[in-house]
mmCIF file of C-alpha atoms in Angstrom:
data_model
loop_
_atom_site.group_PDB
_atom_site.id
_atom_site.type_symbol
_atom_site.label_atom_id
_atom_site.label_comp_id
_atom_site.label_asym_id
_atom_site.label_seq_id
_atom_site.Cartn_x
_atom_site.Cartn_y
_atom_site.Cartn_z
ATOM 1 C CA LYS A 911 -39.628 -59.618 24.228
ATOM 2 C CA ASN A 912 -36.173 -60.487 24.437
ATOM 3 C CA TRP A 913 -35.872 -60.333 20.599
ATOM 4 C CA ARG A 914 -37.526 -56.858 21.169
ATOM 5 C CA ASN A 915 -34.739 -55.936 23.798
ATOM 6 C CA LEU A 916 -32.236 -56.840 21.924
ATOM 7 C CA ARG A 917 -33.011 -55.434 18.342
ATOM 8 C CA SER A 918 -33.644 -51.869 20.258
ATOM 9 C CA ASN A 919 -30.209 -52.515 22.229
ATOM 10 C CA LEU A 920 -28.485 -53.289 18.856
ATOM 11 C CA MET A 921 -30.317 -49.784 16.853
ATOM 12 C CA LYS A 922 -28.845 -47.998 19.811
ATOM 13 C CA LYS A 923 -25.186 -49.442 19.563
ATOM 14 C CA THR A 924 -26.332 -48.701 15.618
ATOM 15 C CA ILE A 925 -27.003 -44.701 15.840
ATOM 16 C CA LEU A 926 -24.447 -44.533 18.607
ATOM 17 C CA ILE A 927 -21.512 -46.110 15.994
ATOM 18 C CA THR A 928 -22.796 -43.209 13.407
ATOM 19 C CA LEU A 929 -23.036 -40.537 15.331
ATOM 20 C CA PHE A 930 -19.286 -41.500 15.893
ATOM 21 C CA MET A 931 -18.243 -41.752 12.428
ATOM 22 C CA PHE A 932 -20.515 -38.827 11.431
ATOM 23 C CA PHE A 933 -18.583 -36.811 14.279
ATOM 24 C CA PHE A 934 -15.025 -38.322 13.349
ATOM 25 C CA LEU A 935 -15.666 -37.580 9.420
ATOM 26 C CA ALA A 936 -16.844 -33.775 9.869
ATOM 27 C CA ALA A 937 -13.392 -33.399 12.343
ATOM 28 C CA ASN A 938 -11.146 -34.717 10.030
ATOM 29 C CA SER A 939 -12.664 -32.575 7.230
ATOM 30 C CA PHE A 940 -12.398 -29.818 9.131
ATOM 31 C CA SER A 941 -8.732 -30.411 10.420
ATOM 32 C CA ALA A 942 -7.925 -31.155 5.979
ATOM 33 C CA GLN A 943 -9.137 -27.471 5.315
ATOM 34 C CA THR A 944 -7.679 -26.007 7.741
ATOM 35 C CA GLN A 945 -4.296 -25.154 6.408
ATOM 36 C CA PRO A 946 -0.991 -26.265 8.624
ATOM 37 C CA ARG A 947 1.944 -24.052 9.911
ATOM 38 C CA PRO A 948 4.151 -22.808 7.507
ATOM 39 C CA ASP A 949 7.969 -23.919 7.857
ATOM 40 C CA TYR A 950 9.368 -19.964 7.507
ATOM 41 C CA LEU A 951 7.799 -19.184 10.226
ATOM 42 C CA ASP A 952 10.208 -21.348 12.311
ATOM 43 C CA GLN A 953 12.885 -18.917 11.289
ATOM 44 C CA PRO A 954 13.852 -15.680 12.792
ATOM 45 C CA VAL A 955 13.095 -12.543 10.950
ATOM 46 C CA GLN A 956 16.102 -10.954 9.664
ATOM 47 C CA LEU A 957 17.290 -7.593 10.717
ATOM 48 C CA LYS A 958 18.426 -4.412 8.246
ATOM 49 C CA ILE A 959 20.426 -2.337 9.559
ATOM 50 C CA ILE A 960 20.487 1.167 6.904
ATOM 51 C CA GLY A 961 22.426 3.967 6.782
ATOM 52 C CA GLU A 962 25.199 4.055 10.121
ATOM 53 C CA ILE A 963 24.072 3.844 13.661
ATOM 54 C CA LYS A 964 25.648 6.247 15.985
ATOM 55 C CA GLU A 965 26.161 5.216 19.980
ATOM 56 C CA GLY A 966 23.981 6.989 22.100
ATOM 57 C CA GLU A 967 21.356 8.260 19.174
ATOM 58 C CA LYS A 968 17.965 6.004 18.989
ATOM 59 C CA TYR A 969 16.729 5.558 15.197
ATOM 60 C CA PRO A 970 13.017 4.130 14.256
ATOM 61 C CA LEU A 971 12.687 0.729 12.666
ATOM 62 C CA ILE A 972 10.369 -0.385 10.198
ATOM 63 C CA ILE A 973 8.636 -3.604 9.809
ATOM 64 C CA PHE A 974 7.676 -4.962 6.287
ATOM 65 C CA LEU A 975 5.638 -8.007 5.254
ATOM 66 C CA PRO A 976 5.689 -10.274 2.479
ATOM 67 C CA PHE A 977 2.893 -9.972 0.338
ATOM 68 C CA THR A 978 1.175 -13.543 -1.401
ATOM 69 C CA THR A 979 3.726 -15.263 -3.708
ATOM 70 C CA GLY A 980 6.879 -12.032 -2.322
ATOM 71 C CA SER A 981 8.951 -12.272 -0.041
ATOM 72 C CA ALA A 982 8.864 -9.475 2.516
ATOM 73 C CA GLU A 983 12.484 -8.852 1.452
ATOM 74 C CA ARG A 984 11.044 -8.304 -2.275
ATOM 75 C CA TYR A 985 8.677 -5.918 -1.072
ATOM 76 C CA PHE A 986 11.683 -3.679 0.776
ATOM 77 C CA GLU A 987 13.564 -3.763 -2.402
ATOM 78 C CA HIS A 988 10.803 -2.504 -4.177
ATOM 79 C CA VAL A 989 9.748 0.393 -1.922
ATOM 80 C CA ASP A 990 13.178 1.362 0.207
ATOM 81 C CA SER A 991 14.320 3.818 -2.291
ATOM 82 C CA HIS A 992 11.038 6.085 -1.474
ATOM 83 C CA ILE A 993 11.322 6.248 2.242
ATOM 84 C CA GLY A 994 13.482 9.084 2.566
ATOM 85 C CA LEU A 995 15.479 7.721 5.550
ATOM 86 C CA GLU A 996 18.859 7.653 6.050
ATOM 87 C CA ASN A 997 19.368 5.817 8.899
ATOM 88 C CA TYR A 998 17.052 3.414 10.788
ATOM 89 C CA PHE A 999 16.687 -0.568 11.417
ATOM 90 C CA ALA A 1000 14.568 -2.865 8.952
ATOM 91 C CA ILE A 1001 13.064 -6.268 9.921
ATOM 92 C CA LEU A 1002 12.046 -8.405 7.323
ATOM 93 C CA PRO A 1003 10.177 -11.505 8.180
ATOM 94 C CA GLN A 1004 11.533 -14.816 6.304
ATOM 95 C CA GLY A 1005 9.219 -16.694 4.262
ATOM 96 C CA THR A 1006 7.585 -16.400 0.514
ATOM 97 C CA ALA A 1007 3.782 -16.006 1.548
ATOM 98 C CA GLN A 1008 1.578 -18.529 -1.244
ATOM 99 C CA ILE A 1009 -2.520 -18.305 -0.654
ATOM 100 C CA ALA A 1010 -2.763 -21.920 0.722
ATOM 101 C CA ASP A 1011 -0.287 -20.670 3.921
ATOM 102 C CA TYR A 1012 -3.068 -18.437 4.844
ATOM 103 C CA LEU A 1013 -6.762 -19.527 3.920
ATOM 104 C CA PRO A 1014 -8.875 -20.583 4.478
ATOM 105 C CA ASP A 1015 -8.926 -19.946 8.219
ATOM 106 C CA PHE A 1016 -6.389 -16.109 7.766
ATOM 107 C CA TYR A 1017 -7.053 -15.571 11.811
ATOM 108 C CA SER A 1018 -4.979 -18.945 12.549
ATOM 109 C CA TYR A 1019 -1.996 -17.160 10.205
ATOM 110 C CA LEU A 1020 -2.249 -14.380 11.539
ATOM 111 C CA LEU A 1021 -1.938 -16.072 15.088
ATOM 112 C CA TRP A 1022 1.530 -17.810 14.040
ATOM 113 C CA PHE A 1023 3.348 -14.934 12.142
ATOM 114 C CA GLU A 1024 2.463 -12.635 15.262
ATOM 115 C CA LYS A 1025 4.008 -14.834 17.447
ATOM 116 C CA ARG A 1026 6.914 -15.403 15.923
ATOM 117 C CA LEU A 1027 7.171 -11.359 14.438
ATOM 118 C CA MET A 1028 6.638 -10.202 18.445
ATOM 119 C CA THR A 1029 9.340 -12.703 19.804
ATOM 120 C CA ASP A 1030 12.129 -11.848 17.332
ATOM 121 C CA LEU A 1031 11.124 -7.919 17.894
ATOM 122 C CA LYS A 1032 10.883 -8.131 21.760
ATOM 123 C CA GLU A 1033 14.853 -9.364 21.719
ATOM 124 C CA ILE A 1034 15.528 -7.054 18.753
ATOM 125 C CA LEU A 1035 14.180 -4.124 21.032
ATOM 126 C CA LYS A 1036 16.520 -5.107 23.820
ATOM 127 C CA ASP A 1037 19.914 -5.369 21.983
ATOM 128 C CA HIS A 1038 19.542 -2.418 19.528
ATOM 129 C CA PRO A 1039 19.024 1.716 20.042
ATOM 130 C CA ILE A 1040 15.651 1.808 18.862
ATOM 131 C CA ASP A 1041 13.674 4.213 19.614
ATOM 132 C CA PRO A 1042 10.306 3.043 21.064
ATOM 133 C CA ARG A 1043 7.771 5.494 19.750
ATOM 134 C CA LYS A 1044 9.253 5.463 16.556
ATOM 135 C CA ILE A 1045 7.561 1.487 14.965
ATOM 136 C CA TYR A 1046 5.809 1.121 11.888
ATOM 137 C CA ILE A 1047 4.836 -1.736 10.070
ATOM 138 C CA ASN A 1048 3.426 -1.995 6.703
ATOM 139 C CA GLY A 1049 3.102 -4.117 3.375
ATOM 140 C CA TYR A 1050 1.035 -5.051 -0.144
ATOM 141 C CA SER A 1051 -1.967 -7.193 -0.422
ATOM 142 C CA LEU A 1052 -1.390 -10.267 2.189
ATOM 143 C CA GLY A 1053 0.940 -7.595 3.650
ATOM 144 C CA GLY A 1054 -1.222 -4.684 4.254
ATOM 145 C CA ASP A 1055 -3.683 -7.038 5.880
ATOM 146 C CA LEU A 1056 -1.393 -8.563 8.583
ATOM 147 C CA SER A 1057 -0.341 -4.447 8.891
ATOM 148 C CA TRP A 1058 -4.339 -3.023 9.884
ATOM 149 C CA ALA A 1059 -4.769 -6.550 11.735
ATOM 150 C CA LEU A 1060 -1.268 -5.806 13.622
ATOM 151 C CA LEU A 1061 -1.326 -2.434 14.552
ATOM 152 C CA ILE A 1062 -4.333 -2.905 15.654
ATOM 153 C CA ARG A 1063 -3.420 -6.242 17.640
ATOM 154 C CA GLN A 1064 0.398 -4.477 18.876
ATOM 155 C CA LYS A 1065 -1.158 -0.786 19.295
ATOM 156 C CA GLU A 1066 0.718 0.144 22.467
ATOM 157 C CA MET A 1067 4.164 -0.710 20.514
ATOM 158 C CA LEU A 1068 3.919 0.057 16.694
ATOM 159 C CA ALA A 1069 3.320 4.330 15.952
ATOM 160 C CA GLY A 1070 1.594 3.546 12.440
ATOM 161 C CA ALA A 1071 0.830 1.715 9.698
ATOM 162 C CA PHE A 1072 1.308 1.687 6.078
ATOM 163 C CA ILE A 1073 -1.133 -0.547 3.800
ATOM 164 C CA VAL A 1074 -1.419 -0.760 0.378
ATOM 165 C CA GLY A 1075 -4.047 -3.007 -1.738
ATOM 166 C CA SER A 1076 -5.492 -4.611 1.267
ATOM 167 C CA ARG A 1077 -9.036 -5.455 2.541
ATOM 168 C CA CYS A 1078 -8.411 -4.722 6.117
ATOM 169 C CA SER A 1079 -10.313 -7.647 7.057
ATOM 170 C CA TYR A 1080 -9.275 -7.811 10.337
ATOM 171 C CA VAL A 1081 -11.811 -6.005 12.775
ATOM 172 C CA PRO A 1082 -11.349 -4.376 15.585
ATOM 173 C CA ASN A 1083 -13.632 -3.552 18.707
ATOM 174 C CA SER A 1084 -14.502 -0.480 20.065
ATOM 175 C CA ARG A 1085 -11.737 -0.293 22.855
ATOM 176 C CA GLU A 1086 -9.065 -0.744 19.957
ATOM 177 C CA LEU A 1087 -10.399 1.597 18.408
ATOM 178 C CA LYS A 1088 -10.546 4.314 21.068
ATOM 179 C CA TYR A 1089 -6.960 3.708 21.838
ATOM 180 C CA LEU A 1090 -5.412 4.128 18.565
ATOM 181 C CA LYS A 1091 -7.755 7.418 18.448
ATOM 182 C CA GLU A 1092 -6.474 8.671 21.512
ATOM 183 C CA HIS A 1093 -2.683 7.615 20.722
ATOM 184 C CA LYS A 1094 -2.722 9.337 17.275
ATOM 185 C CA LYS A 1095 -1.936 6.166 15.786
ATOM 186 C CA ARG A 1096 -1.043 6.877 12.307
ATOM 187 C CA ILE A 1097 -2.809 5.114 9.529
ATOM 188 C CA VAL A 1098 -1.993 5.318 5.480
ATOM 189 C CA LEU A 1099 -4.387 3.110 2.936
ATOM 190 C CA LEU A 1100 -3.875 2.630 -0.571
ATOM 191 C CA MET A 1101 -5.871 1.289 -3.363
ATOM 192 C CA GLY A 1102 -5.649 1.401 -6.693
ATOM 193 C CA ASP A 1103 -9.140 2.573 -8.860
ATOM 194 C CA LYS A 1104 -9.300 -0.797 -10.933
ATOM 195 C CA ASP A 1105 -8.199 -3.302 -7.839
ATOM 196 C CA LEU A 1106 -10.731 -6.222 -6.964
ATOM 197 C CA PRO A 1107 -14.134 -5.138 -6.292
ATOM 198 C CA ASP A 1108 -13.855 -6.827 -2.694
ATOM 199 C CA ARG A 1109 -10.334 -5.347 -1.752
ATOM 200 C CA VAL A 1110 -11.572 -1.974 -2.519
ATOM 201 C CA LYS A 1111 -15.036 -2.514 -0.670
ATOM 202 C CA GLY A 1112 -12.998 -3.913 2.374
ATOM 203 C CA MET A 1113 -10.184 -1.156 2.406
ATOM 204 C CA GLU A 1114 -13.192 1.149 1.715
ATOM 205 C CA ASN A 1115 -14.758 0.225 5.062
ATOM 206 C CA ALA A 1116 -11.783 0.147 6.784
ATOM 207 C CA SER A 1117 -11.747 3.748 6.019
ATOM 208 C CA ARG A 1118 -14.982 5.094 7.303
ATOM 209 C CA LEU A 1119 -14.472 3.016 10.692
ATOM 210 C CA ALA A 1120 -11.192 5.056 11.165
ATOM 211 C CA GLN A 1121 -12.933 8.325 10.046
ATOM 212 C CA LYS A 1122 -16.288 7.067 12.183
ATOM 213 C CA ASN A 1123 -13.918 6.905 15.007
ATOM 214 C CA GLY A 1124 -11.675 9.560 14.796
ATOM 215 C CA LEU A 1125 -7.818 7.711 13.963
ATOM 216 C CA THR A 1126 -5.348 9.323 12.410
ATOM 217 C CA TYR A 1127 -5.662 8.258 8.813
ATOM 218 C CA TRP A 1128 -5.286 9.193 5.075
ATOM 219 C CA TYR A 1129 -6.833 7.349 2.077
ATOM 220 C CA TRP A 1130 -7.023 7.797 -1.197
ATOM 221 C CA LYS A 1131 -6.832 5.953 -4.676
ATOM 222 C CA PHE A 1132 -3.990 5.884 -7.214
ATOM 223 C CA GLU A 1133 -4.598 4.778 -11.309
ATOM 224 C CA GLY A 1134 -4.233 1.285 -11.294
ATOM 225 C CA GLU A 1135 -5.523 -2.201 -10.340
ATOM 226 C CA HIS A 1136 -2.665 -4.573 -8.241
ATOM 227 C CA ASP A 1137 -0.132 -2.527 -7.847
ATOM 228 C CA ILE A 1138 2.826 -1.327 -5.650
ATOM 229 C CA PRO A 1139 2.170 2.741 -6.020
ATOM 230 C CA TYR A 1140 5.706 3.650 -7.235
ATOM 231 C CA GLN A 1141 4.486 7.725 -7.720
ATOM 232 C CA GLU A 1142 2.499 7.322 -4.426
ATOM 233 C CA LEU A 1143 5.426 5.911 -1.985
ATOM 234 C CA LYS A 1144 7.192 9.204 -1.168
ATOM 235 C CA LYS A 1145 4.095 10.931 -0.316
ATOM 236 C CA ALA A 1146 2.984 7.461 1.842
ATOM 237 C CA TYR A 1147 6.235 7.164 3.654
ATOM 238 C CA ASN A 1148 6.398 10.961 4.630
ATOM 239 C CA LEU A 1149 2.645 10.469 6.096
ATOM 240 C CA LEU A 1150 3.135 7.195 8.118
ATOM 241 C CA LEU A 1151 6.504 9.456 9.126
ATOM 242 C CA GLY A 1152 5.248 12.473 10.554
ATOM 243 C CA ARG A 1153 6.054 14.463 7.918
ATOM 244 C CA GLU A 1154 3.047 16.229 6.649
ATOM 245 C CA ASN A 1155 4.495 19.383 5.596
ATOM 246 C CA SER A 1156 7.150 17.958 2.854
ATOM 247 C CA GLY A 1157 5.196 18.990 -0.250
ATOM 248 C CA ASP A 1158 4.909 15.691 -1.226
ATOM 249 C CA ALA A 1159 2.750 14.831 1.553
ATOM 250 C CA VAL A 1160 0.042 17.543 0.766
ATOM 251 C CA LEU A 1161 -3.339 15.984 -0.682
ATOM 252 C CA PRO A 1162 -6.029 19.213 -0.093
ATOM 253 C CA ASP A 1163 -8.573 16.296 -1.674
ATOM 254 C CA MET A 1164 -7.897 13.506 0.053
ATOM 255 C CA PRO A 1165 -10.604 11.775 2.320
ATOM 256 C CA ARG A 1166 -9.589 12.048 5.781
#
């Protein structure tokens, strides 16, 4: 009887140790798969003053975001000549994003990125003559995915988003969609007609969601792959900034 009790106790201890090791290894495996927070998010965003800022006036602010293997500065250099504003503020977050920075856990990366951006943006708004009704966000690829998510999450602050070649993977809830509709937040979506199917599907899902919920949005495809569509940028920024009366922004055959 004593032997049976001893053997039973040993078996119980063995099972407990085995279970402990299993959960310990599983936890470490999960931790290893989750990417670390990138160091560049420790650096404050860069603020650029474009044109001439006059005392007593307020100006728009546009946030430019990085794309995979490309910095916000590089994206800004690609698009700035197409924006059509002479005087405004530009925010450029630091760092060159890599796939390992935001996968497999995009949501964690989004939260880290959002905290860095919003911490700096609130300070910038205190110290500079920025029109709080004219704060926009834009980006390509990863920058587009971040722009879509941040427009939704920071809907009270941002007036609109311009998104190129992105899956638009963040899923808004009904309350957020209602707010975007009621406050007429402007959303411009562009996708290359030969881009990867999962990107095309993601953006088409976003456009259908916008249409179903009555959001203020524009969506069309341009001829190309995963590219920045230079020939479309002037139209896109006209729409984002509320300049539909410009001839360059007239797109009668575009889904809306």
